[in-house]
């Protein structure tokens, strides 16, 4: 069984989905490790989460480290002994014409989006298995299933996470540890807001959102951006004791934008 409170690390949790997930765990009384590359930004995010969680908050610890590097991963291992829940959320995305993506960008996306989570899972999952309980969650994307041509380097990493999470799930079979992948769709993060503003200029966000889903993402069944908290709700559930029979799965919270009933 998990410890009470559980010890939870969410990588890339200084904004967006990661911060929302950290808040969900903090409100549940867990000890939450907030991670980002910049120490000041990470500390400010941890304080925001503390303030938002209120009296129900567990301990919230800021751990600044660049987990896209082996050195950064070692900093995490030194700062955090054992984990009950690992959420591999850290990620980047850029847009480039498909034939103009450099080797450097291919490598950078792989190191941040894929290899960072592999390193942390390789370290923590066997320890969870020894204790007989644990949750590992990779944050993929609907772009891993329906890859946009201007983001094939990003889509490649998110497809890779489907294979990685399934493989690790098999590796801890029968131990009480589950490994799953969550696939958000278009989500209202600061990056998404900036992207839409660049596309449509100085108009109210609600109108830009309406036009974006009518023109660019008509397959969406909710016809709006998901909120980070809505994605965090699924992450929090998958990490719960009640999700003990869910493992090796790809779980969508994409607003129905993927035009299939399976990933």
Tab-separated table of C-alpha atoms in Angstrom:
chain	number	residue	atom	x	y	z
A	1	UNK	CA	0.000	0.000	0.000
A	2	UNK	CA	1.152	3.588	-0.569
A	3	UNK	CA	2.475	5.693	2.269
A	4	UNK	CA	0.248	8.323	3.789
A	5	UNK	CA	0.959	10.966	2.690
A	6	UNK	CA	2.237	9.770	-0.645
A	7	UNK	CA	5.379	11.263	-2.132
A	8	UNK	CA	4.644	12.632	-5.614
A	9	UNK	CA	6.957	14.150	-8.229
A	10	UNK	CA	5.483	16.005	-11.204
A	11	UNK	CA	8.166	17.098	-13.652
A	12	UNK	CA	7.683	20.335	-15.542
A	13	UNK	CA	5.181	21.533	-12.948
A	14	UNK	CA	5.798	25.287	-12.937
A	15	UNK	CA	2.815	26.006	-15.225
A	16	UNK	CA	0.026	24.460	-17.273
A	17	UNK	CA	-0.932	20.814	-16.868
A	18	UNK	CA	1.984	20.074	-14.544
A	19	UNK	CA	1.067	22.834	-12.111
A	20	UNK	CA	-2.591	21.807	-12.181
A	21	UNK	CA	-1.628	18.208	-11.429
A	22	UNK	CA	0.625	19.316	-8.575
A	23	UNK	CA	-2.273	21.283	-7.116
A	24	UNK	CA	-4.600	18.270	-7.337
A	25	UNK	CA	-2.156	16.103	-5.383
A	26	UNK	CA	-1.418	18.892	-2.897
A	27	UNK	CA	-5.124	19.293	-2.150
A	28	UNK	CA	-5.227	15.569	-1.413
A	29	UNK	CA	-2.617	16.024	1.310
A	30	UNK	CA	0.274	14.398	-0.541
A	31	UNK	CA	3.878	15.518	-0.314
A	32	UNK	CA	4.411	17.113	-3.724
A	33	UNK	CA	7.730	17.845	-5.394
A	34	UNK	CA	7.415	20.715	-7.878
A	35	UNK	CA	10.026	20.654	-10.628
A	36	UNK	CA	11.314	23.118	-13.191
A	37	UNK	CA	14.653	24.168	-14.635
A	38	UNK	CA	14.785	27.640	-13.079
A	39	UNK	CA	15.082	27.806	-9.286
A	40	UNK	CA	13.226	31.105	-8.876
A	41	UNK	CA	10.363	30.112	-11.151
A	42	UNK	CA	10.092	26.707	-9.453
A	43	UNK	CA	9.952	28.293	-5.998
A	44	UNK	CA	7.237	30.724	-7.126
A	45	UNK	CA	5.165	27.876	-8.598
A	46	UNK	CA	5.474	25.910	-5.352
A	47	UNK	CA	4.236	28.947	-3.420
A	48	UNK	CA	1.270	29.418	-5.781
A	49	UNK	CA	0.318	25.777	-5.304
A	50	UNK	CA	0.674	26.124	-1.521
A	51	UNK	CA	-1.596	29.162	-1.516
A	52	UNK	CA	-4.197	27.566	-3.796
A	53	UNK	CA	-4.292	24.266	-1.901
A	54	UNK	CA	-5.011	26.004	1.392
A	55	UNK	CA	-5.329	24.166	4.683
A	56	UNK	CA	-5.606	20.740	3.056
A	57	UNK	CA	-2.155	21.037	1.472
A	58	UNK	CA	0.527	18.526	2.192
A	59	UNK	CA	4.188	19.456	2.122
A	60	UNK	CA	5.183	21.146	-1.140
A	61	UNK	CA	8.856	21.104	-2.057
A	62	UNK	CA	10.495	22.986	-4.936
A	63	UNK	CA	13.174	20.916	-6.699
A	64	UNK	CA	14.863	22.809	-9.533
A	65	UNK	CA	16.744	20.600	-11.989
A	66	UNK	CA	17.050	20.218	-15.758
A	67	UNK	CA	15.869	16.644	-16.121
A	68	UNK	CA	16.668	16.640	-19.834
A	69	UNK	CA	20.247	15.973	-18.743
A	70	UNK	CA	21.789	13.073	-16.851
A	71	UNK	CA	23.219	15.582	-14.375
A	72	UNK	CA	19.777	17.031	-13.727
A	73	UNK	CA	18.337	13.583	-13.144
A	74	UNK	CA	21.062	12.898	-10.582
A	75	UNK	CA	20.070	16.113	-8.798
A	76	UNK	CA	16.527	14.763	-8.550
A	77	UNK	CA	17.748	11.407	-7.217
A	78	UNK	CA	19.800	13.191	-4.553
A	79	UNK	CA	16.935	15.465	-3.505
A	80	UNK	CA	14.168	12.838	-3.502
A	81	UNK	CA	14.769	9.422	-1.973
A	82	UNK	CA	11.633	7.389	-2.624
A	83	UNK	CA	8.491	8.126	-4.622
A	84	UNK	CA	5.010	6.671	-4.641
A	85	UNK	CA	3.859	8.555	-7.740
A	86	UNK	CA	5.960	9.788	-10.666
A	87	UNK	CA	4.309	11.984	-13.298
A	88	UNK	CA	6.587	12.439	-16.315
A	89	UNK	CA	5.090	15.666	-17.609
A	90	UNK	CA	8.088	17.784	-18.679
A	91	UNK	CA	7.952	18.596	-22.362
A	92	UNK	CA	8.617	21.132	-25.080
A	93	UNK	CA	7.186	21.766	-28.514
A	94	UNK	CA	8.144	23.963	-31.421
A	95	UNK	CA	6.820	24.385	-34.940
A	96	UNK	CA	8.918	23.975	-38.070
A	97	UNK	CA	8.279	22.963	-41.682
A	98	UNK	CA	8.867	19.191	-41.757
A	99	UNK	CA	11.961	19.285	-43.968
A	100	UNK	CA	13.580	22.105	-41.999
A	101	UNK	CA	13.766	20.481	-38.564
A	102	UNK	CA	17.432	20.285	-37.633
A	103	UNK	CA	19.235	17.367	-36.024
A	104	UNK	CA	19.613	19.521	-32.934
A	105	UNK	CA	15.842	20.034	-32.633
A	106	UNK	CA	15.140	16.324	-33.143
A	107	UNK	CA	17.600	15.481	-30.351
A	108	UNK	CA	16.368	18.243	-28.024
A	109	UNK	CA	12.760	17.115	-28.271
A	110	UNK	CA	13.735	13.497	-27.649
A	111	UNK	CA	15.918	14.329	-24.652
A	112	UNK	CA	13.333	16.574	-22.973
A	113	UNK	CA	10.144	14.720	-23.844
A	114	UNK	CA	11.260	11.087	-23.772
A	115	UNK	CA	14.663	10.419	-22.250
A	116	UNK	CA	13.954	12.508	-19.143
A	117	UNK	CA	11.032	10.269	-18.203
A	118	UNK	CA	12.972	7.126	-19.055
A	119	UNK	CA	15.769	8.103	-16.662
A	120	UNK	CA	13.401	8.837	-13.792
A	121	UNK	CA	11.297	5.732	-14.351
A	122	UNK	CA	14.374	3.537	-14.601
A	123	UNK	CA	15.447	4.827	-11.190
A	124	UNK	CA	12.176	4.981	-9.249
A	125	UNK	CA	9.952	2.219	-10.664
A	126	UNK	CA	12.122	-0.701	-9.444
A	127	UNK	CA	12.077	0.821	-5.952
A	128	UNK	CA	8.304	1.109	-6.098
A	129	UNK	CA	8.137	-2.537	-7.162
A	130	UNK	CA	10.258	-3.566	-4.172
A	131	UNK	CA	7.729	-1.876	-1.863
A	132	UNK	CA	4.787	-3.387	-3.738
A	133	UNK	CA	3.014	-0.181	-4.798
A	134	UNK	CA	3.540	2.724	-7.141
A	135	UNK	CA	2.210	4.791	-10.001
A	136	UNK	CA	4.135	6.028	-13.046
A	137	UNK	CA	2.301	8.273	-15.498
A	138	UNK	CA	3.689	9.592	-18.778
A	139	UNK	CA	2.005	12.621	-20.335
A	140	UNK	CA	1.760	12.015	-24.064
A	141	UNK	CA	-0.526	13.954	-26.436
A	142	UNK	CA	-3.109	13.492	-29.133
A	143	UNK	CA	-0.295	14.669	-31.435
A	144	UNK	CA	1.302	11.285	-30.843
A	145	UNK	CA	-1.627	9.729	-32.693
A	146	UNK	CA	-2.517	12.459	-35.209
A	147	UNK	CA	0.797	14.212	-35.761
A	148	UNK	CA	0.650	17.717	-37.305
A	149	UNK	CA	3.135	18.082	-40.202
A	150	UNK	CA	4.659	21.197	-38.638
A	151	UNK	CA	5.313	19.324	-35.375
A	152	UNK	CA	6.512	15.901	-36.435
A	153	UNK	CA	9.495	16.064	-34.063
A	154	UNK	CA	7.073	16.705	-31.182
A	155	UNK	CA	4.605	14.081	-32.399
A	156	UNK	CA	7.421	11.535	-32.671
A	157	UNK	CA	8.252	11.970	-28.985
A	158	UNK	CA	4.646	11.631	-27.924
A	159	UNK	CA	4.238	8.457	-30.002
A	160	UNK	CA	7.408	7.126	-28.392
A	161	UNK	CA	5.898	7.582	-24.947
A	162	UNK	CA	3.110	5.149	-25.829
A	163	UNK	CA	5.691	2.437	-26.448
A	164	UNK	CA	7.849	3.441	-23.491
A	165	UNK	CA	4.996	3.384	-20.983
A	166	UNK	CA	3.680	0.052	-22.246
A	167	UNK	CA	7.149	-1.478	-22.062
A	168	UNK	CA	7.737	-0.281	-18.513
A	169	UNK	CA	4.283	-1.548	-17.507
A	170	UNK	CA	5.291	-5.018	-18.679
A	171	UNK	CA	8.562	-4.628	-16.791
A	172	UNK	CA	6.749	-4.185	-13.450
A	173	UNK	CA	3.928	-6.651	-14.104
A	174	UNK	CA	2.533	-8.254	-10.961
A	175	UNK	CA	4.353	-5.929	-8.551
A	176	UNK	CA	1.540	-3.542	-7.583
A	177	UNK	CA	3.061	-0.781	-9.724
A	178	UNK	CA	1.104	0.575	-12.667
A	179	UNK	CA	2.471	2.522	-15.638
A	180	UNK	CA	0.158	4.444	-17.928
A	181	UNK	CA	0.099	7.166	-20.556
A	182	UNK	CA	-2.329	10.107	-20.503
A	183	UNK	CA	-3.067	11.836	-23.825
A	184	UNK	CA	-4.329	15.419	-23.490
A	185	UNK	CA	-5.745	17.248	-26.469
A	186	UNK	CA	-5.607	21.005	-27.054
A	187	UNK	CA	-5.321	22.461	-23.557
A	188	UNK	CA	-5.472	26.074	-22.402
A	189	UNK	CA	-1.917	26.443	-21.190
A	190	UNK	CA	0.091	29.698	-21.430
A	191	UNK	CA	1.777	28.264	-24.525
A	192	UNK	CA	-1.573	27.569	-26.184
A	193	UNK	CA	-2.828	31.061	-25.394
A	194	UNK	CA	0.302	32.554	-26.950
A	195	UNK	CA	-0.063	30.318	-30.007
A	196	UNK	CA	-3.671	31.377	-30.601
A	197	UNK	CA	-2.835	35.052	-30.066
A	198	UNK	CA	-0.141	34.849	-32.742
A	199	UNK	CA	-2.571	33.163	-35.116
A	200	UNK	CA	-5.519	35.533	-34.704
A	201	UNK	CA	-4.038	38.767	-33.409
A	202	UNK	CA	-5.594	41.155	-30.930
A	203	UNK	CA	-9.102	39.739	-30.519
A	204	UNK	CA	-10.751	38.364	-27.356
A	205	UNK	CA	-9.531	34.873	-26.489
A	206	UNK	CA	-13.053	33.426	-26.603
A	207	UNK	CA	-13.490	34.527	-30.230
A	208	UNK	CA	-10.018	33.269	-31.168
A	209	UNK	CA	-10.828	29.944	-29.511
A	210	UNK	CA	-14.104	29.668	-31.438
A	211	UNK	CA	-12.370	30.374	-34.750
A	212	UNK	CA	-9.468	28.022	-33.987
A	213	UNK	CA	-11.728	25.047	-33.362
A	214	UNK	CA	-13.961	25.848	-36.334
A	215	UNK	CA	-11.039	26.273	-38.728
A	216	UNK	CA	-8.153	24.182	-37.378
A	217	UNK	CA	-9.585	21.545	-35.015
A	218	UNK	CA	-13.139	20.862	-36.251
A	219	UNK	CA	-12.876	17.224	-35.094
A	220	UNK	CA	-12.967	18.330	-31.444
A	221	UNK	CA	-16.201	17.206	-29.816
A	222	UNK	CA	-16.089	19.829	-27.080
A	223	UNK	CA	-15.109	22.660	-29.462
A	224	UNK	CA	-12.923	24.379	-26.893
A	225	UNK	CA	-9.597	24.018	-25.134
A	226	UNK	CA	-9.575	21.631	-22.199
A	227	UNK	CA	-8.611	23.227	-18.917
A	228	UNK	CA	-5.393	22.052	-17.249
A	229	UNK	CA	-7.476	21.085	-14.223
A	230	UNK	CA	-9.571	18.746	-16.404
A	231	UNK	CA	-6.435	16.930	-17.524
A	232	UNK	CA	-5.161	16.906	-13.935
A	233	UNK	CA	-8.358	15.167	-12.831
A	234	UNK	CA	-7.513	12.133	-14.970
A	235	UNK	CA	-3.874	12.146	-13.860
A	236	UNK	CA	-4.967	12.235	-10.218
A	237	UNK	CA	-7.369	9.339	-10.734
A	238	UNK	CA	-4.800	7.178	-12.550
A	239	UNK	CA	-2.483	7.701	-9.567
A	240	UNK	CA	-5.123	6.578	-7.085
A	241	UNK	CA	-5.542	3.225	-5.365
A	242	UNK	CA	-8.841	2.892	-7.223
A	243	UNK	CA	-7.004	2.703	-10.566
A	244	UNK	CA	-5.145	-0.483	-9.587
A	245	UNK	CA	-6.425	-2.489	-12.603
A	246	UNK	CA	-5.470	0.199	-15.121
A	247	UNK	CA	-1.943	-0.315	-16.426
A	248	UNK	CA	-0.164	-0.373	-19.759
A	249	UNK	CA	-2.937	1.852	-21.060
A	250	UNK	CA	-3.186	4.967	-23.231
A	251	UNK	CA	-5.890	7.135	-21.687
A	252	UNK	CA	-7.342	10.040	-23.655
A	253	UNK	CA	-8.497	13.370	-22.244
A	254	UNK	CA	-8.493	15.032	-25.654
A	255	UNK	CA	-11.991	16.440	-25.959
A	256	UNK	CA	-12.715	13.809	-28.606
A	257	UNK	CA	-10.355	15.387	-31.141
A	258	UNK	CA	-8.878	12.000	-32.125
A	259	UNK	CA	-11.357	10.581	-34.619
A	260	UNK	CA	-11.235	7.021	-33.312
A	261	UNK	CA	-12.421	5.154	-30.232
A	262	UNK	CA	-8.922	3.776	-29.557
A	263	UNK	CA	-5.568	5.647	-29.419
